[in-house]
Amino acid sequence: MRPITRLHSRTAVLPDENIDTDRIIPARFLTTTERAGLGKLCFNDWRYQADGSDTPAFPLNQPQARGCHILVAGRNFGCGSSREHAPWALLDYGIQAVLCSEIADIFRNNALKNGLLAIVLDEAEHRWLIEHPGIELSIDVKEQVIALPDGGHIRFQLEPFARHCLLNGVDQLGYLQQHMPLIDAFIHEREGQEAAIHGRTPQQEPRTAGVTL
């Protein structure tokens, strides 16, 4: 996962409410654990016509939405079933941040763990962004602020651990791997304490507490 400190992009807007994970990526495409290539399946049933051609009315098929990395979505984005493929598909499509007044908890957690910024705004800020598609935004992850074109700012909150992982480009496993010497030292010390209590000889080499690397 690459570090994310700042993101600058125009916005694309999907104003529909209750966009669920099956609309983001239909269940029939969940047969792979490979992330590459999922972008072309993102919003598949909404984005393409029966013959495979683009649906002209779909907002992300509009010329002004091309190259936009920030998606402003309608309320309750990412609801429905839990599937990590949903943030994978969005990231592979090119979306790096989703802004909304309400984002489903499981989707938001999956998104942040995979390097997709999922930012919750208040209703007034969200409504303004919905009404102004295509504007340039700068998202500062460290300062937790979105810079608007007119010089204004929108503040947002990220869970501290998720923010740390985004800024440092690590997922949960990567974070644990960074601290393996401390984990091994703790286990070795604990084994010595238990051995002293029970009169056993402690193991000579530290273990990794069942963490598979």
Tab-separated table of C-alpha atoms in Angstrom:
chain	number	residue	atom	x	y	z
A	1	MET	CA	0.000	0.000	0.000
A	2	ARG	CA	1.472	3.358	-0.984
A	3	PRO	CA	1.540	6.269	1.504
A	4	ILE	CA	-1.231	8.834	1.087
A	5	THR	CA	-0.461	12.294	2.402
A	6	ARG	CA	-2.251	14.577	-0.050
A	7	LEU	CA	-4.680	14.069	-2.913
A	8	HIS	CA	-5.542	16.726	-5.494
A	9	SER	CA	-8.218	16.075	-8.091
A	10	ARG	CA	-11.465	17.185	-9.655
A	11	THR	CA	-14.615	15.581	-8.293
A	12	ALA	CA	-17.021	13.223	-10.000
A	13	VAL	CA	-20.507	13.058	-8.513
A	14	LEU	CA	-22.843	10.073	-8.130
A	15	PRO	CA	-25.793	11.661	-6.318
A	16	ASP	CA	-27.871	8.487	-5.931
A	17	GLU	CA	-28.459	7.426	-2.331
A	18	ASN	CA	-27.990	3.893	-0.946
A	19	ILE	CA	-25.438	2.775	-3.552
A	20	ASP	CA	-24.707	-0.706	-2.234
A	21	THR	CA	-21.673	-2.913	-2.683
A	22	ASP	CA	-23.469	-5.064	-5.254
A	23	ARG	CA	-23.901	-2.000	-7.419
A	24	ILE	CA	-20.226	-1.110	-6.926
A	25	ILE	CA	-19.230	-4.616	-8.035
A	26	PRO	CA	-21.838	-7.329	-8.692
A	27	ALA	CA	-21.589	-10.564	-6.717
A	28	ARG	CA	-20.946	-12.667	-9.828
A	29	PHE	CA	-17.492	-11.068	-10.117
A	30	LEU	CA	-16.340	-12.106	-6.625
A	31	THR	CA	-14.611	-15.245	-7.890
A	32	THR	CA	-11.101	-13.782	-7.745
A	33	THR	CA	-8.793	-12.416	-5.084
A	34	GLU	CA	-6.760	-10.532	-7.681
A	35	ARG	CA	-7.282	-6.783	-7.449
A	36	ALA	CA	-5.881	-5.882	-10.859
A	37	GLY	CA	-8.619	-5.727	-13.471
A	38	LEU	CA	-11.510	-5.145	-11.082
A	39	GLY	CA	-11.696	-1.519	-12.193
A	40	LYS	CA	-13.251	-2.473	-15.516
A	41	LEU	CA	-16.020	-4.259	-13.558
A	42	CYS	CA	-16.673	-1.345	-11.217
A	43	PHE	CA	-20.356	-0.252	-11.456
A	44	ASN	CA	-20.640	-2.848	-14.236
A	45	ASP	CA	-24.441	-3.134	-14.426
A	46	TRP	CA	-24.888	0.628	-14.205
A	47	ARG	CA	-21.996	1.607	-16.430
A	48	TYR	CA	-22.521	-0.668	-19.471
A	49	GLN	CA	-25.414	-1.457	-21.772
A	50	ALA	CA	-26.435	-5.019	-22.677
A	51	ASP	CA	-24.158	-4.979	-25.728
A	52	GLY	CA	-21.148	-3.959	-23.606
A	53	SER	CA	-21.062	-0.353	-24.761
A	54	ASP	CA	-20.997	2.534	-22.314
A	55	THR	CA	-24.298	3.745	-20.900
A	56	PRO	CA	-24.374	7.411	-21.973
A	57	ALA	CA	-26.420	8.571	-18.966
A	58	PHE	CA	-24.106	7.070	-16.336
A	59	PRO	CA	-22.364	10.018	-14.620
A	60	LEU	CA	-18.896	8.466	-14.588
A	61	ASN	CA	-19.117	7.885	-18.360
A	62	GLN	CA	-19.421	11.626	-18.967
A	63	PRO	CA	-16.315	13.336	-20.446
A	64	GLN	CA	-16.057	15.708	-17.473
A	65	ALA	CA	-15.748	12.755	-15.086
A	66	ARG	CA	-12.727	11.264	-16.851
A	67	GLY	CA	-9.592	11.354	-14.740
A	68	CYS	CA	-11.397	12.311	-11.534
A	69	HIS	CA	-9.965	10.565	-8.480
A	70	ILE	CA	-12.418	11.949	-5.919
A	71	LEU	CA	-15.960	10.564	-5.884
A	72	VAL	CA	-18.743	12.508	-4.166
A	73	ALA	CA	-21.497	9.963	-3.605
A	74	GLY	CA	-25.060	10.078	-2.333
A	75	ARG	CA	-25.929	9.303	1.288
A	76	ASN	CA	-25.355	5.783	2.676
A	77	PHE	CA	-22.682	4.799	0.166
A	78	GLY	CA	-21.333	1.233	0.398
A	79	CYS	CA	-24.299	-0.281	2.205
A	80	GLY	CA	-25.304	-3.911	1.700
A	81	SER	CA	-23.059	-6.945	1.954
A	82	SER	CA	-19.503	-6.895	3.225
A	83	ARG	CA	-17.067	-7.375	0.363
A	84	GLU	CA	-13.507	-6.137	0.161
A	85	HIS	CA	-13.811	-6.289	-3.621
A	86	ALA	CA	-15.818	-3.039	-3.511
A	87	PRO	CA	-12.922	-0.771	-2.442
A	88	TRP	CA	-10.553	-2.862	-4.592
A	89	ALA	CA	-12.715	-2.176	-7.654
A	90	LEU	CA	-12.950	1.543	-6.925
A	91	LEU	CA	-9.190	1.832	-6.444
A	92	ASP	CA	-8.440	-0.106	-9.633
A	93	TYR	CA	-10.918	2.120	-11.477
A	94	GLY	CA	-8.954	5.170	-10.300
A	95	ILE	CA	-11.066	6.439	-7.412
A	96	GLN	CA	-8.806	7.315	-4.470
A	97	ALA	CA	-11.309	9.048	-2.187
A	98	VAL	CA	-15.046	8.838	-1.515
A	99	LEU	CA	-16.770	11.810	0.133
A	100	CYS	CA	-20.244	11.420	1.583
A	101	SER	CA	-22.453	12.453	4.485
A	102	GLU	CA	-22.971	8.795	5.434
A	103	ILE	CA	-20.799	5.812	4.530
A	104	ALA	CA	-21.623	2.255	5.609
A	105	ASP	CA	-19.341	1.259	8.494
A	106	ILE	CA	-18.086	-2.049	7.075
A	107	PHE	CA	-17.369	-0.512	3.678
A	108	ARG	CA	-15.583	2.431	5.292
A	109	ASN	CA	-13.395	0.139	7.394
A	110	ASN	CA	-12.546	-2.007	4.361
A	111	ALA	CA	-11.803	1.104	2.303
A	112	LEU	CA	-9.418	2.661	4.826
A	113	LYS	CA	-7.603	-0.654	5.336
A	114	ASN	CA	-6.954	-0.835	1.581
A	115	GLY	CA	-5.826	2.752	1.027
A	116	LEU	CA	-9.116	4.233	-0.188
A	117	LEU	CA	-9.965	7.474	1.629
A	118	ALA	CA	-13.553	7.226	2.885
A	119	ILE	CA	-14.431	10.617	4.349
A	120	VAL	CA	-17.657	11.517	6.135
A	121	LEU	CA	-18.840	15.139	5.870
A	122	ASP	CA	-21.724	16.980	7.446
A	123	GLU	CA	-24.950	17.346	5.471
A	124	ALA	CA	-24.421	20.953	4.359
A	125	GLU	CA	-20.853	20.354	3.124
A	126	HIS	CA	-21.914	17.196	1.344
A	127	ARG	CA	-24.880	18.876	-0.335
A	128	TRP	CA	-22.649	21.708	-1.584
A	129	LEU	CA	-20.203	19.239	-3.146
A	130	ILE	CA	-23.065	17.305	-4.771
A	131	GLU	CA	-24.288	20.552	-6.317
A	132	HIS	CA	-20.818	21.523	-7.628
A	133	PRO	CA	-19.426	18.564	-9.613
A	134	GLY	CA	-16.032	18.826	-11.236
A	135	ILE	CA	-14.465	21.259	-8.761
A	136	GLU	CA	-10.819	20.953	-7.758
A	137	LEU	CA	-10.218	19.696	-4.202
A	138	SER	CA	-7.019	19.113	-2.236
A	139	ILE	CA	-7.278	16.571	0.573
A	140	ASP	CA	-4.591	16.741	3.256
A	141	VAL	CA	-4.626	13.468	5.209
A	142	LYS	CA	-2.150	14.587	7.869
A	143	GLU	CA	-4.035	17.793	8.694
A	144	GLN	CA	-7.446	16.199	8.009
A	145	VAL	CA	-8.652	19.102	5.918
A	146	ILE	CA	-10.068	19.556	2.400
A	147	ALA	CA	-9.100	22.761	0.599
A	148	LEU	CA	-11.836	24.249	-1.611
A	149	PRO	CA	-11.263	26.299	-4.788
A	150	ASP	CA	-12.482	29.523	-3.126
A	151	GLY	CA	-9.942	29.231	-0.309
A	152	GLY	CA	-12.376	27.693	2.154
A	153	HIS	CA	-11.725	24.493	4.075
A	154	ILE	CA	-13.675	21.455	5.206
A	155	ARG	CA	-12.437	19.585	8.261
A	156	PHE	CA	-12.889	15.826	8.590
A	157	GLN	CA	-11.952	13.080	11.036
A	158	LEU	CA	-10.143	9.790	10.497
A	159	GLU	CA	-9.670	7.082	13.100
A	160	PRO	CA	-6.075	7.601	14.375
A	161	PHE	CA	-4.799	4.115	13.524
A	162	ALA	CA	-6.301	4.262	10.013
A	163	ARG	CA	-4.740	7.713	9.525
A	164	HIS	CA	-1.331	6.384	10.668
A	165	CYS	CA	-1.514	3.474	8.222
A	166	LEU	CA	-2.560	5.727	5.322
A	167	LEU	CA	0.240	8.216	5.967
A	168	ASN	CA	2.849	5.470	6.270
A	169	GLY	CA	1.578	3.225	3.491
A	170	VAL	CA	1.093	0.112	5.638
A	171	ASP	CA	-1.859	-2.190	6.197
A	172	GLN	CA	-2.564	-3.988	9.478
A	173	LEU	CA	-0.228	-6.885	8.687
A	174	GLY	CA	2.494	-4.484	7.605
A	175	TYR	CA	2.097	-2.592	10.869
A	176	LEU	CA	2.550	-5.825	12.838
A	177	GLN	CA	5.588	-6.777	10.783
A	178	GLN	CA	7.198	-3.445	11.617
A	179	HIS	CA	6.924	-4.316	15.312
A	180	MET	CA	8.009	-7.960	15.210
A	181	PRO	CA	11.202	-7.374	17.289
A	182	LEU	CA	9.106	-5.895	20.087
A	183	ILE	CA	6.530	-8.682	19.791
A	184	ASP	CA	9.245	-11.353	19.904
A	185	ALA	CA	10.896	-9.688	22.892
A	186	PHE	CA	7.579	-9.563	24.759
A	187	ILE	CA	6.855	-13.241	24.057
A	188	HIS	CA	10.346	-14.268	25.114
A	189	GLU	CA	10.034	-12.323	28.364
A	190	ARG	CA	6.576	-13.775	29.032
A	191	GLU	CA	7.789	-17.329	28.430
A	192	GLY	CA	10.649	-16.746	30.865
A	193	GLN	CA	8.230	-15.492	33.506
A	194	GLU	CA	5.908	-18.469	33.038
A	195	ALA	CA	8.842	-20.902	33.096
A	196	ALA	CA	10.051	-19.411	36.390
A	197	ILE	CA	6.579	-19.751	37.906
A	198	HIS	CA	6.159	-23.381	36.818
A	199	GLY	CA	9.782	-24.479	37.177
A	200	ARG	CA	10.308	-25.092	33.473
A	201	THR	CA	13.212	-24.194	31.186
A	202	PRO	CA	12.192	-21.361	28.812
A	203	GLN	CA	12.671	-21.741	25.067
A	204	GLN	CA	15.983	-20.387	23.857
A	205	GLU	CA	14.619	-18.735	20.705
A	206	PRO	CA	11.727	-16.255	20.642
A	207	ARG	CA	8.596	-17.190	18.691
A	208	THR	CA	6.213	-14.989	16.749
A	209	ALA	CA	2.971	-15.555	18.643
A	210	GLY	CA	1.448	-17.501	15.791
A	211	VAL	CA	1.795	-14.611	13.322
A	212	THR	CA	2.241	-16.074	9.859
A	213	LEU	CA	4.427	-13.912	7.619
